[in-house]
Amino acid sequence: ELLYNYRKTVGFPTDRGPVAEARAGKPVKYAVVVQAIQDDFCLFETLKRLLDEGRKLERGDSVGKILLFSPDKCWDGKLADPARRAEVLVVAAQLNQIYPGMTEVVDVAVDQVSHWKQPRIRVETDCRNYYSRYCRKLGYEHLLIVDGDEFWRNGLMNRLGSFLRDRGWPRSVFTGMVPVAGLPGYPIEGALDKACIYARSDTYFKECRGAVGFRHHLPGYDIYHFTATRRTLKEIADKHLGSGHAGQAGYYMQEWVDRVLLPGLIKPGLRNCHMYSMFNSDNVWPLVREWGASELAELPESVKSYLAK
């Protein structure tokens, strides 16, 4: 019973044997999977951090390729803005100047991947599974899943590599994030936000970044998610009002934008500032706090200019 309870707490890992031990000793080469319909605030800085850190990982692990999947349609069926999609090409060119040949833009014809009459979340999920199949055909088994407004903290990739080996090569891994809201942007303490950051390329997604099966939890909050911080308040408002959550049951997006975001009320000490929890009992974003000096020290200057000092 003790053994069963222990194995339950760690997700019933596969027993180590000759195959697992052999894989544990092999270096991992990751494909970085990014869904990029535009330059999403810190796309360049996010990917450059992964390329920089991917050159000096432990155990010989590395980043093999960054694949920027660029859908031609939004999830509601509208055509993507060609000018915004062109921003993705610019970011890829900038990255390839520093690390030649490491970044590739993949055009995605959404109608060939998913039927447009399906619900928005289903279309996005179908695209996510297409990305995994694409990487698997290229020979990549290990995927890092990233968004253009998610900045990974120093050391997260090494922590993830150790975690994968300790857990016997799980199918997927999720971790906590620190949302950043407002302009200037402030971090949220103790948020419930989670993201799947790793999946094997044979893993099937049931919704967006929600992988099928047991998802292993990498403890910590090592990703800054600039979900509500952009270059202007209007850009933040447009981003949220045009998102899939606007109009979704339980989300009061317009009220949040009008009452909290545009007046600039996001300040340290504000509680329950999420567009969902501010009108409900769910404490999704418990508390707005100040930045720590160590946090600001590891963020690039181009991002810091939008944050509270």
PDB file of C-alpha atoms in Angstrom:
ATOM      1  CA  GLU A   1       0.000   0.000   0.000  1.00  0.00           C
ATOM      2  CA  LEU A   2       2.853   2.379   0.814  1.00  0.00           C
ATOM      3  CA  LEU A   3       4.490   1.618  -2.533  1.00  0.00           C
ATOM      4  CA  TYR A   4       1.203   2.148  -4.371  1.00  0.00           C
ATOM      5  CA  ASN A   5       0.581   5.504  -2.659  1.00  0.00           C
ATOM      6  CA  TYR A   6       4.114   6.665  -3.422  1.00  0.00           C
ATOM      7  CA  ARG A   7       3.842   5.693  -7.096  1.00  0.00           C
ATOM      8  CA  LYS A   8       0.478   7.463  -7.264  1.00  0.00           C
ATOM      9  CA  THR A   9       2.026  10.717  -6.023  1.00  0.00           C
ATOM     10  CA  VAL A  10       4.641  10.626  -8.795  1.00  0.00           C
ATOM     11  CA  GLY A  11       2.233   9.683 -11.561  1.00  0.00           C
ATOM     12  CA  PHE A  12       2.876   5.935 -11.769  1.00  0.00           C
ATOM     13  CA  PRO A  13       6.186   6.251 -13.674  1.00  0.00           C
ATOM     14  CA  THR A  14       7.349   3.473 -15.959  1.00  0.00           C
ATOM     15  CA  ASP A  15       9.745   1.092 -14.214  1.00  0.00           C
ATOM     16  CA  ARG A  16      13.336   1.716 -15.091  1.00  0.00           C
ATOM     17  CA  GLY A  17      14.777  -1.052 -17.210  1.00  0.00           C
ATOM     18  CA  PRO A  18      17.386  -1.488 -19.954  1.00  0.00           C
ATOM     19  CA  VAL A  19      15.455   0.688 -22.428  1.00  0.00           C
ATOM     20  CA  ALA A  20      14.741   3.478 -19.955  1.00  0.00           C
ATOM     21  CA  GLU A  21      18.308   3.459 -18.675  1.00  0.00           C
ATOM     22  CA  ALA A  22      19.650   3.647 -22.223  1.00  0.00           C
ATOM     23  CA  ARG A  23      17.426   6.607 -23.036  1.00  0.00           C
ATOM     24  CA  ALA A  24      18.334   8.342 -19.795  1.00  0.00           C
ATOM     25  CA  GLY A  25      21.949   8.484 -20.911  1.00  0.00           C
ATOM     26  CA  LYS A  26      21.237   9.943 -24.346  1.00  0.00           C
ATOM     27  CA  PRO A  27      21.221  13.681 -25.029  1.00  0.00           C
ATOM     28  CA  VAL A  28      17.862  15.219 -25.889  1.00  0.00           C
ATOM     29  CA  LYS A  29      17.411  17.406 -28.964  1.00  0.00           C
ATOM     30  CA  TYR A  30      14.298  19.564 -28.663  1.00  0.00           C
ATOM     31  CA  ALA A  31      12.114  21.079 -31.343  1.00  0.00           C
ATOM     32  CA  VAL A  32      10.633  24.344 -30.100  1.00  0.00           C
ATOM     33  CA  VAL A  33       6.996  24.613 -31.197  1.00  0.00           C
ATOM     34  CA  VAL A  34       5.575  28.136 -31.433  1.00  0.00           C
ATOM     35  CA  GLN A  35       2.140  29.119 -32.724  1.00  0.00           C
ATOM     36  CA  ALA A  36       2.794  32.601 -34.122  1.00  0.00           C
ATOM     37  CA  ILE A  37       0.191  34.609 -35.963  1.00  0.00           C
ATOM     38  CA  GLN A  38       2.039  37.871 -35.144  1.00  0.00           C
ATOM     39  CA  ASP A  39       4.995  39.237 -33.179  1.00  0.00           C
ATOM     40  CA  ASP A  40       3.438  38.782 -29.756  1.00  0.00           C
ATOM     41  CA  PHE A  41       5.229  41.391 -27.632  1.00  0.00           C
ATOM     42  CA  CYS A  42       8.378  39.447 -26.713  1.00  0.00           C
ATOM     43  CA  LEU A  43       8.567  36.707 -29.359  1.00  0.00           C
ATOM     44  CA  PHE A  44      12.160  37.531 -30.349  1.00  0.00           C
ATOM     45  CA  GLU A  45      13.411  37.773 -26.757  1.00  0.00           C
ATOM     46  CA  THR A  46      11.641  34.550 -25.763  1.00  0.00           C
ATOM     47  CA  LEU A  47      13.151  32.505 -28.582  1.00  0.00           C
ATOM     48  CA  LYS A  48      16.609  34.052 -28.337  1.00  0.00           C
ATOM     49  CA  ARG A  49      16.688  33.052 -24.650  1.00  0.00           C
ATOM     50  CA  LEU A  50      15.895  29.444 -25.612  1.00  0.00           C
ATOM     51  CA  LEU A  51      18.586  29.423 -28.320  1.00  0.00           C
ATOM     52  CA  ASP A  52      21.165  31.025 -26.010  1.00  0.00           C
ATOM     53  CA  GLU A  53      20.482  28.558 -23.209  1.00  0.00           C
ATOM     54  CA  GLY A  54      20.084  25.625 -25.589  1.00  0.00           C
ATOM     55  CA  ARG A  55      23.784  25.832 -26.481  1.00  0.00           C
ATOM     56  CA  LYS A  56      24.957  25.110 -22.936  1.00  0.00           C
ATOM     57  CA  LEU A  57      22.516  22.589 -21.510  1.00  0.00           C
ATOM     58  CA  GLU A  58      23.588  19.739 -19.248  1.00  0.00           C
ATOM     59  CA  ARG A  59      24.068  16.141 -20.487  1.00  0.00           C
ATOM     60  CA  GLY A  60      24.581  17.322 -24.059  1.00  0.00           C
ATOM     61  CA  ASP A  61      20.912  18.350 -24.484  1.00  0.00           C
ATOM     62  CA  SER A  62      20.218  21.022 -27.096  1.00  0.00           C
ATOM     63  CA  VAL A  63      17.674  22.873 -29.188  1.00  0.00           C
ATOM     64  CA  GLY A  64      17.599  21.404 -32.679  1.00  0.00           C
ATOM     65  CA  LYS A  65      15.128  23.746 -34.348  1.00  0.00           C
ATOM     66  CA  ILE A  66      12.628  26.503 -33.668  1.00  0.00           C
ATOM     67  CA  LEU A  67       9.479  26.015 -35.741  1.00  0.00           C
ATOM     68  CA  LEU A  68       7.205  29.043 -35.994  1.00  0.00           C
ATOM     69  CA  PHE A  69       3.836  27.693 -37.145  1.00  0.00           C
ATOM     70  CA  SER A  70       1.927  30.562 -38.760  1.00  0.00           C
ATOM     71  CA  PRO A  71      -1.824  29.861 -39.321  1.00  0.00           C
ATOM     72  CA  ASP A  72      -3.516  31.692 -42.200  1.00  0.00           C
ATOM     73  CA  LYS A  73      -6.732  32.084 -40.206  1.00  0.00           C
ATOM     74  CA  CYS A  74      -7.782  33.037 -36.724  1.00  0.00           C
ATOM     75  CA  TRP A  75      -9.736  30.483 -34.711  1.00  0.00           C
ATOM     76  CA  ASP A  76     -13.028  32.246 -35.432  1.00  0.00           C
ATOM     77  CA  GLY A  77     -12.519  31.730 -39.179  1.00  0.00           C
ATOM     78  CA  LYS A  78     -11.339  35.241 -40.030  1.00  0.00           C
ATOM     79  CA  LEU A  79      -8.283  35.581 -42.247  1.00  0.00           C
ATOM     80  CA  ALA A  80      -5.131  36.477 -40.341  1.00  0.00           C
ATOM     81  CA  ASP A  81      -3.770  39.964 -40.958  1.00  0.00           C
ATOM     82  CA  PRO A  82      -1.000  39.624 -43.603  1.00  0.00           C
ATOM     83  CA  ALA A  83       0.930  42.529 -42.092  1.00  0.00           C
ATOM     84  CA  ARG A  84       0.958  40.896 -38.658  1.00  0.00           C
ATOM     85  CA  ARG A  85       1.966  37.521 -40.108  1.00  0.00           C
ATOM     86  CA  ALA A  86       4.844  39.284 -41.859  1.00  0.00           C
ATOM     87  CA  GLU A  87       6.122  40.298 -38.410  1.00  0.00           C
ATOM     88  CA  VAL A  88       6.792  36.613 -37.743  1.00  0.00           C
ATOM     89  CA  LEU A  89       9.048  36.463 -40.808  1.00  0.00           C
ATOM     90  CA  VAL A  90      10.990  39.465 -39.506  1.00  0.00           C
ATOM     91  CA  VAL A  91      11.527  37.803 -36.114  1.00  0.00           C
ATOM     92  CA  ALA A  92      12.684  34.590 -37.804  1.00  0.00           C
ATOM     93  CA  ALA A  93      15.154  36.549 -39.954  1.00  0.00           C
ATOM     94  CA  GLN A  94      16.540  38.307 -36.865  1.00  0.00           C
ATOM     95  CA  LEU A  95      17.043  34.994 -35.085  1.00  0.00           C
ATOM     96  CA  ASN A  96      18.684  33.417 -38.136  1.00  0.00           C
ATOM     97  CA  GLN A  97      21.188  36.269 -38.277  1.00  0.00           C
ATOM     98  CA  ILE A  98      22.375  35.280 -34.799  1.00  0.00           C
ATOM     99  CA  TYR A  99      21.898  31.511 -35.115  1.00  0.00           C
ATOM    100  CA  PRO A 100      21.873  30.669 -38.848  1.00  0.00           C
ATOM    101  CA  GLY A 101      19.359  28.056 -39.950  1.00  0.00           C
ATOM    102  CA  MET A 102      17.936  27.454 -36.490  1.00  0.00           C
ATOM    103  CA  THR A 103      14.521  29.078 -37.058  1.00  0.00           C
ATOM    104  CA  GLU A 104      11.919  28.173 -39.670  1.00  0.00           C
ATOM    105  CA  VAL A 105       8.468  29.606 -40.402  1.00  0.00           C
ATOM    106  CA  VAL A 106       5.856  26.995 -41.375  1.00  0.00           C
ATOM    107  CA  ASP A 107       2.727  28.305 -43.111  1.00  0.00           C
ATOM    108  CA  VAL A 108      -0.385  26.497 -41.887  1.00  0.00           C
ATOM    109  CA  ALA A 109      -3.535  26.306 -44.039  1.00  0.00           C
ATOM    110  CA  VAL A 110      -6.095  26.000 -41.257  1.00  0.00           C
ATOM    111  CA  ASP A 111      -8.877  24.682 -43.511  1.00  0.00           C
ATOM    112  CA  GLN A 112      -6.661  21.729 -44.455  1.00  0.00           C
ATOM    113  CA  VAL A 113      -5.962  20.965 -40.798  1.00  0.00           C
ATOM    114  CA  SER A 114      -9.359  21.549 -39.195  1.00  0.00           C
ATOM    115  CA  HIS A 115     -12.913  22.231 -40.337  1.00  0.00           C
ATOM    116  CA  TRP A 116     -13.715  25.905 -39.768  1.00  0.00           C
ATOM    117  CA  LYS A 117     -17.274  25.218 -38.536  1.00  0.00           C
ATOM    118  CA  GLN A 118     -15.954  23.492 -35.433  1.00  0.00           C
ATOM    119  CA  PRO A 119     -15.797  25.418 -32.122  1.00  0.00           C
ATOM    120  CA  ARG A 120     -12.815  27.778 -31.786  1.00  0.00           C
ATOM    121  CA  ILE A 121     -11.028  25.622 -29.215  1.00  0.00           C
ATOM    122  CA  ARG A 122     -11.391  22.533 -31.436  1.00  0.00           C
ATOM    123  CA  VAL A 123      -9.806  24.304 -34.408  1.00  0.00           C
ATOM    124  CA  GLU A 124      -6.857  25.418 -32.273  1.00  0.00           C
ATOM    125  CA  THR A 125      -6.477  21.895 -30.862  1.00  0.00           C
ATOM    126  CA  ASP A 126      -6.472  20.338 -34.335  1.00  0.00           C
ATOM    127  CA  CYS A 127      -3.705  22.738 -35.327  1.00  0.00           C
ATOM    128  CA  ARG A 128      -1.740  21.856 -32.185  1.00  0.00           C
ATOM    129  CA  ASN A 129      -1.869  18.156 -33.070  1.00  0.00           C
ATOM    130  CA  TYR A 130      -0.776  18.966 -36.627  1.00  0.00           C
ATOM    131  CA  TYR A 131       2.327  20.701 -35.251  1.00  0.00           C
ATOM    132  CA  SER A 132       3.249  17.596 -33.268  1.00  0.00           C
ATOM    133  CA  ARG A 133       2.866  15.352 -36.317  1.00  0.00           C
ATOM    134  CA  TYR A 134       4.973  17.762 -38.374  1.00  0.00           C
ATOM    135  CA  CYS A 135       7.803  17.627 -35.839  1.00  0.00           C
ATOM    136  CA  ARG A 136       7.583  13.846 -35.545  1.00  0.00           C
ATOM    137  CA  LYS A 137       8.029  13.521 -39.309  1.00  0.00           C
ATOM    138  CA  LEU A 138      11.191  15.614 -38.996  1.00  0.00           C
ATOM    139  CA  GLY A 139      12.506  13.109 -36.456  1.00  0.00           C
ATOM    140  CA  TYR A 140      11.939  15.129 -33.268  1.00  0.00           C
ATOM    141  CA  GLU A 141      10.667  13.194 -30.273  1.00  0.00           C
ATOM    142  CA  HIS A 142      10.893  15.967 -27.665  1.00  0.00           C
ATOM    143  CA  LEU A 143       8.929  19.201 -28.033  1.00  0.00           C
ATOM    144  CA  LEU A 144       9.183  22.439 -26.078  1.00  0.00           C
ATOM    145  CA  ILE A 145       5.878  24.299 -26.375  1.00  0.00           C
ATOM    146  CA  VAL A 146       6.140  28.081 -26.169  1.00  0.00           C
ATOM    147  CA  ASP A 147       3.994  31.157 -26.795  1.00  0.00           C
ATOM    148  CA  GLY A 148       5.366  34.473 -28.004  1.00  0.00           C
ATOM    149  CA  ASP A 149       4.430  36.256 -24.774  1.00  0.00           C
ATOM    150  CA  GLU A 150       5.941  33.651 -22.421  1.00  0.00           C
ATOM    151  CA  PHE A 151       9.479  34.397 -21.235  1.00  0.00           C
ATOM    152  CA  TRP A 152      11.314  31.429 -19.682  1.00  0.00           C
ATOM    153  CA  ARG A 153      13.498  32.122 -16.662  1.00  0.00           C
ATOM    154  CA  ASN A 154      17.156  31.139 -16.537  1.00  0.00           C
ATOM    155  CA  GLY A 155      17.714  27.449 -15.821  1.00  0.00           C
ATOM    156  CA  LEU A 156      14.208  26.233 -16.640  1.00  0.00           C
ATOM    157  CA  MET A 157      15.394  24.077 -19.559  1.00  0.00           C
ATOM    158  CA  ASN A 158      17.963  22.284 -17.382  1.00  0.00           C
ATOM    159  CA  ARG A 159      15.366  21.776 -14.650  1.00  0.00           C
ATOM    160  CA  LEU A 160      13.035  20.312 -17.235  1.00  0.00           C
ATOM    161  CA  GLY A 161      15.721  17.946 -18.570  1.00  0.00           C
ATOM    162  CA  SER A 162      16.404  16.595 -15.086  1.00  0.00           C
ATOM    163  CA  PHE A 163      12.682  16.286 -14.414  1.00  0.00           C
ATOM    164  CA  LEU A 164      12.090  14.279 -17.602  1.00  0.00           C
ATOM    165  CA  ARG A 165      14.769  11.768 -16.648  1.00  0.00           C
ATOM    166  CA  ASP A 166      13.633  11.532 -13.019  1.00  0.00           C
ATOM    167  CA  ARG A 167      10.060  10.822 -14.086  1.00  0.00           C
ATOM    168  CA  GLY A 168      10.985   8.168 -16.613  1.00  0.00           C
ATOM    169  CA  TRP A 169      10.273  10.228 -19.752  1.00  0.00           C
ATOM    170  CA  PRO A 170       6.645  11.345 -19.265  1.00  0.00           C
ATOM    171  CA  ARG A 171       4.382  12.177 -22.185  1.00  0.00           C
ATOM    172  CA  SER A 172       3.823  15.780 -21.091  1.00  0.00           C
ATOM    173  CA  VAL A 173       4.853  18.276 -18.420  1.00  0.00           C
ATOM    174  CA  PHE A 174       3.143  21.430 -17.194  1.00  0.00           C
ATOM    175  CA  THR A 175       4.317  24.151 -14.845  1.00  0.00           C
ATOM    176  CA  GLY A 176       3.120  27.332 -13.164  1.00  0.00           C
ATOM    177  CA  MET A 177       3.370  30.790 -14.685  1.00  0.00           C
ATOM    178  CA  VAL A 178       3.598  34.328 -13.342  1.00  0.00           C
ATOM    179  CA  PRO A 179       1.067  36.427 -15.268  1.00  0.00           C
ATOM    180  CA  VAL A 180       2.061  40.037 -15.884  1.00  0.00           C
ATOM    181  CA  ALA A 181      -0.716  42.606 -16.203  1.00  0.00           C
ATOM    182  CA  GLY A 182      -1.064  46.309 -16.893  1.00  0.00           C
ATOM    183  CA  LEU A 183       1.066  49.033 -18.447  1.00  0.00           C
ATOM    184  CA  PRO A 184       3.394  49.371 -16.678  1.00  0.00           C
ATOM    185  CA  GLY A 185       3.230  45.641 -16.051  1.00  0.00           C
ATOM    186  CA  TYR A 186       3.115  44.107 -12.594  1.00  0.00           C
ATOM    187  CA  PRO A 187       3.501  40.396 -11.707  1.00  0.00           C
ATOM    188  CA  ILE A 188       0.705  38.384 -10.095  1.00  0.00           C
ATOM    189  CA  GLU A 189       1.591  36.396  -6.982  1.00  0.00           C
ATOM    190  CA  GLY A 190       0.284  32.833  -6.590  1.00  0.00           C
ATOM    191  CA  ALA A 191      -1.754  32.728  -9.812  1.00  0.00           C
ATOM    192  CA  LEU A 192      -3.450  29.511 -10.854  1.00  0.00           C
ATOM    193  CA  ASP A 193      -2.173  29.837 -14.439  1.00  0.00           C
ATOM    194  CA  LYS A 194      -0.495  26.691 -15.786  1.00  0.00           C
ATOM    195  CA  ALA A 195       0.937  25.785 -19.187  1.00  0.00           C
ATOM    196  CA  CYS A 196       2.042  22.573 -20.873  1.00  0.00           C
ATOM    197  CA  ILE A 197       5.684  23.313 -21.748  1.00  0.00           C
ATOM    198  CA  TYR A 198       6.836  19.863 -22.884  1.00  0.00           C
ATOM    199  CA  ALA A 199       5.300  16.977 -24.800  1.00  0.00           C
ATOM    200  CA  ARG A 200       6.590  13.990 -26.687  1.00  0.00           C
ATOM    201  CA  SER A 201       5.755  14.294 -30.360  1.00  0.00           C
ATOM    202  CA  ASP A 202       3.471  11.250 -30.183  1.00  0.00           C
ATOM    203  CA  THR A 203       1.313  12.911 -27.525  1.00  0.00           C
ATOM    204  CA  TYR A 204      -2.226  13.865 -28.530  1.00  0.00           C
ATOM    205  CA  PHE A 205      -3.784  17.135 -27.366  1.00  0.00           C
ATOM    206  CA  LYS A 206      -7.429  17.229 -26.309  1.00  0.00           C
ATOM    207  CA  GLU A 207      -7.602  21.026 -26.046  1.00  0.00           C
ATOM    208  CA  CYS A 208      -5.100  23.711 -27.017  1.00  0.00           C
ATOM    209  CA  ARG A 209      -2.148  22.811 -24.729  1.00  0.00           C
ATOM    210  CA  GLY A 210      -4.019  20.189 -22.705  1.00  0.00           C
ATOM    211  CA  ALA A 211      -2.352  16.854 -23.424  1.00  0.00           C
ATOM    212  CA  VAL A 212      -4.226  13.549 -23.150  1.00  0.00           C
ATOM    213  CA  GLY A 213      -3.304  11.352 -20.197  1.00  0.00           C
ATOM    214  CA  PHE A 214      -1.506  12.056 -16.944  1.00  0.00           C
ATOM    215  CA  ARG A 215       0.317  15.386 -17.049  1.00  0.00           C
ATOM    216  CA  HIS A 216       3.356  15.673 -14.819  1.00  0.00           C
ATOM    217  CA  HIS A 217       3.681  18.857 -12.768  1.00  0.00           C
ATOM    218  CA  LEU A 218       7.072  20.573 -12.689  1.00  0.00           C
ATOM    219  CA  PRO A 219       6.814  22.642  -9.485  1.00  0.00           C
ATOM    220  CA  GLY A 220       7.550  26.340  -9.583  1.00  0.00           C
ATOM    221  CA  TYR A 221       6.697  29.542 -11.432  1.00  0.00           C
ATOM    222  CA  ASP A 222       9.516  29.870 -13.951  1.00  0.00           C
ATOM    223  CA  ILE A 223       7.673  31.506 -16.846  1.00  0.00           C
ATOM    224  CA  TYR A 224       6.590  35.143 -17.049  1.00  0.00           C
ATOM    225  CA  HIS A 225       3.389  35.269 -19.083  1.00  0.00           C
ATOM    226  CA  PHE A 226       2.908  38.784 -20.440  1.00  0.00           C
ATOM    227  CA  THR A 227      -0.742  38.039 -21.029  1.00  0.00           C
ATOM    228  CA  ALA A 228      -1.967  41.567 -20.246  1.00  0.00           C
ATOM    229  CA  THR A 229       1.119  43.677 -20.924  1.00  0.00           C
ATOM    230  CA  ARG A 230       1.787  45.048 -24.377  1.00  0.00           C
ATOM    231  CA  ARG A 231       3.254  48.176 -25.965  1.00  0.00           C
ATOM    232  CA  THR A 232       0.080  50.225 -25.419  1.00  0.00           C
ATOM    233  CA  LEU A 233      -3.084  49.883 -23.364  1.00  0.00           C
ATOM    234  CA  LYS A 234      -5.101  49.777 -26.592  1.00  0.00           C
ATOM    235  CA  GLU A 235      -3.023  46.826 -27.779  1.00  0.00           C
ATOM    236  CA  ILE A 236      -3.761  45.011 -24.519  1.00  0.00           C
ATOM    237  CA  ALA A 237      -7.472  45.749 -24.833  1.00  0.00           C
ATOM    238  CA  ASP A 238      -7.603  44.665 -28.485  1.00  0.00           C
ATOM    239  CA  LYS A 239      -5.711  41.472 -27.653  1.00  0.00           C
ATOM    240  CA  HIS A 240      -8.225  40.451 -25.003  1.00  0.00           C
ATOM    241  CA  LEU A 241     -11.398  41.603 -26.713  1.00  0.00           C
ATOM    242  CA  GLY A 242     -10.309  39.696 -29.816  1.00  0.00           C
ATOM    243  CA  SER A 243      -9.420  36.551 -27.910  1.00  0.00           C
ATOM    244  CA  GLY A 244     -11.379  33.351 -27.743  1.00  0.00           C
ATOM    245  CA  HIS A 245     -12.440  34.121 -24.155  1.00  0.00           C
ATOM    246  CA  ALA A 246     -14.352  37.286 -25.072  1.00  0.00           C
ATOM    247  CA  GLY A 247     -18.016  36.375 -24.889  1.00  0.00           C
ATOM    248  CA  GLN A 248     -17.271  33.021 -23.269  1.00  0.00           C
ATOM    249  CA  ALA A 249     -19.600  32.100 -20.410  1.00  0.00           C
ATOM    250  CA  GLY A 250     -18.171  33.202 -17.063  1.00  0.00           C
ATOM    251  CA  TYR A 251     -15.675  35.688 -18.541  1.00  0.00           C
ATOM    252  CA  TYR A 252     -16.481  39.391 -18.257  1.00  0.00           C
ATOM    253  CA  MET A 253     -13.878  40.633 -20.695  1.00  0.00           C
ATOM    254  CA  GLN A 254     -15.408  43.978 -21.677  1.00  0.00           C
ATOM    255  CA  GLU A 255     -16.076  44.948 -18.069  1.00  0.00           C
ATOM    256  CA  TRP A 256     -12.517  44.026 -17.070  1.00  0.00           C
ATOM    257  CA  VAL A 257     -11.037  46.054 -19.916  1.00  0.00           C
ATOM    258  CA  ASP A 258     -13.254  49.083 -19.228  1.00  0.00           C
ATOM    259  CA  ARG A 259     -13.209  49.083 -15.418  1.00  0.00           C
ATOM    260  CA  VAL A 260      -9.718  47.858 -14.587  1.00  0.00           C
ATOM    261  CA  LEU A 261      -7.367  47.726 -17.551  1.00  0.00           C
ATOM    262  CA  LEU A 262      -7.909  50.975 -19.461  1.00  0.00           C
ATOM    263  CA  PRO A 263      -8.109  53.176 -16.339  1.00  0.00           C
ATOM    264  CA  GLY A 264      -4.792  51.645 -15.271  1.00  0.00           C
ATOM    265  CA  LEU A 265      -6.043  50.363 -11.929  1.00  0.00           C
ATOM    266  CA  ILE A 266      -3.657  47.388 -11.825  1.00  0.00           C
ATOM    267  CA  LYS A 267      -1.357  48.281  -8.939  1.00  0.00           C
ATOM    268  CA  PRO A 268       0.423  46.356  -6.147  1.00  0.00           C
ATOM    269  CA  GLY A 269      -2.082  45.220  -3.539  1.00  0.00           C
ATOM    270  CA  LEU A 270      -4.983  44.834  -5.979  1.00  0.00           C
ATOM    271  CA  ARG A 271      -6.730  41.525  -5.423  1.00  0.00           C
ATOM    272  CA  ASN A 272      -8.701  39.380  -7.843  1.00  0.00           C
ATOM    273  CA  CYS A 273      -7.900  41.448 -10.934  1.00  0.00           C
ATOM    274  CA  HIS A 274      -8.548  38.612 -13.403  1.00  0.00           C
ATOM    275  CA  MET A 275     -11.332  39.128 -15.949  1.00  0.00           C
ATOM    276  CA  TYR A 276     -12.945  35.957 -14.567  1.00  0.00           C
ATOM    277  CA  SER A 277     -12.337  36.063 -10.828  1.00  0.00           C
ATOM    278  CA  MET A 278     -13.148  39.745 -10.290  1.00  0.00           C
ATOM    279  CA  PHE A 279     -16.831  38.882 -10.797  1.00  0.00           C
ATOM    280  CA  ASN A 280     -16.729  35.367  -9.346  1.00  0.00           C
ATOM    281  CA  SER A 281     -15.483  33.564  -6.264  1.00  0.00           C
ATOM    282  CA  ASP A 282     -12.547  31.927  -8.084  1.00  0.00           C
ATOM    283  CA  ASN A 283      -9.283  33.447  -6.874  1.00  0.00           C
ATOM    284  CA  VAL A 284      -7.447  32.986 -10.191  1.00  0.00           C
ATOM    285  CA  TRP A 285      -5.109  35.989  -9.843  1.00  0.00           C
ATOM    286  CA  PRO A 286      -4.920  36.483  -6.057  1.00  0.00           C
ATOM    287  CA  LEU A 287      -2.600  39.479  -5.675  1.00  0.00           C
ATOM    288  CA  VAL A 288      -0.715  42.072  -7.718  1.00  0.00           C
ATOM    289  CA  ARG A 289       2.799  42.598  -6.337  1.00  0.00           C
ATOM    290  CA  GLU A 290       5.998  44.525  -6.992  1.00  0.00           C
ATOM    291  CA  TRP A 291       8.891  43.153  -9.066  1.00  0.00           C
ATOM    292  CA  GLY A 292      11.873  41.693  -7.237  1.00  0.00           C
ATOM    293  CA  ALA A 293      15.339  42.969  -8.102  1.00  0.00           C
ATOM    294  CA  SER A 294      16.515  39.473  -9.098  1.00  0.00           C
ATOM    295  CA  GLU A 295      13.549  39.109 -11.452  1.00  0.00           C
ATOM    296  CA  LEU A 296      14.178  42.398 -13.224  1.00  0.00           C
ATOM    297  CA  ALA A 297      17.886  41.563 -13.514  1.00  0.00           C
ATOM    298  CA  GLU A 298      17.229  38.593 -15.796  1.00  0.00           C
ATOM    299  CA  LEU A 299      14.697  40.278 -18.085  1.00  0.00           C
ATOM    300  CA  PRO A 300      15.931  41.918 -21.318  1.00  0.00           C
ATOM    301  CA  GLU A 301      15.933  45.698 -21.528  1.00  0.00           C
ATOM    302  CA  SER A 302      13.443  45.690 -24.396  1.00  0.00           C
ATOM    303  CA  VAL A 303      10.888  44.012 -22.112  1.00  0.00           C
ATOM    304  CA  LYS A 304      11.770  45.983 -18.990  1.00  0.00           C
ATOM    305  CA  SER A 305      10.707  49.223 -20.646  1.00  0.00           C
ATOM    306  CA  TYR A 306       7.061  48.103 -20.342  1.00  0.00           C
ATOM    307  CA  LEU A 307       7.309  47.042 -16.703  1.00  0.00           C
ATOM    308  CA  ALA A 308       6.989  48.872 -13.399  1.00  0.00           C
ATOM    309  CA  LYS A 309      10.400  49.731 -11.966  1.00  0.00           C
TER     310      LYS A 309
END
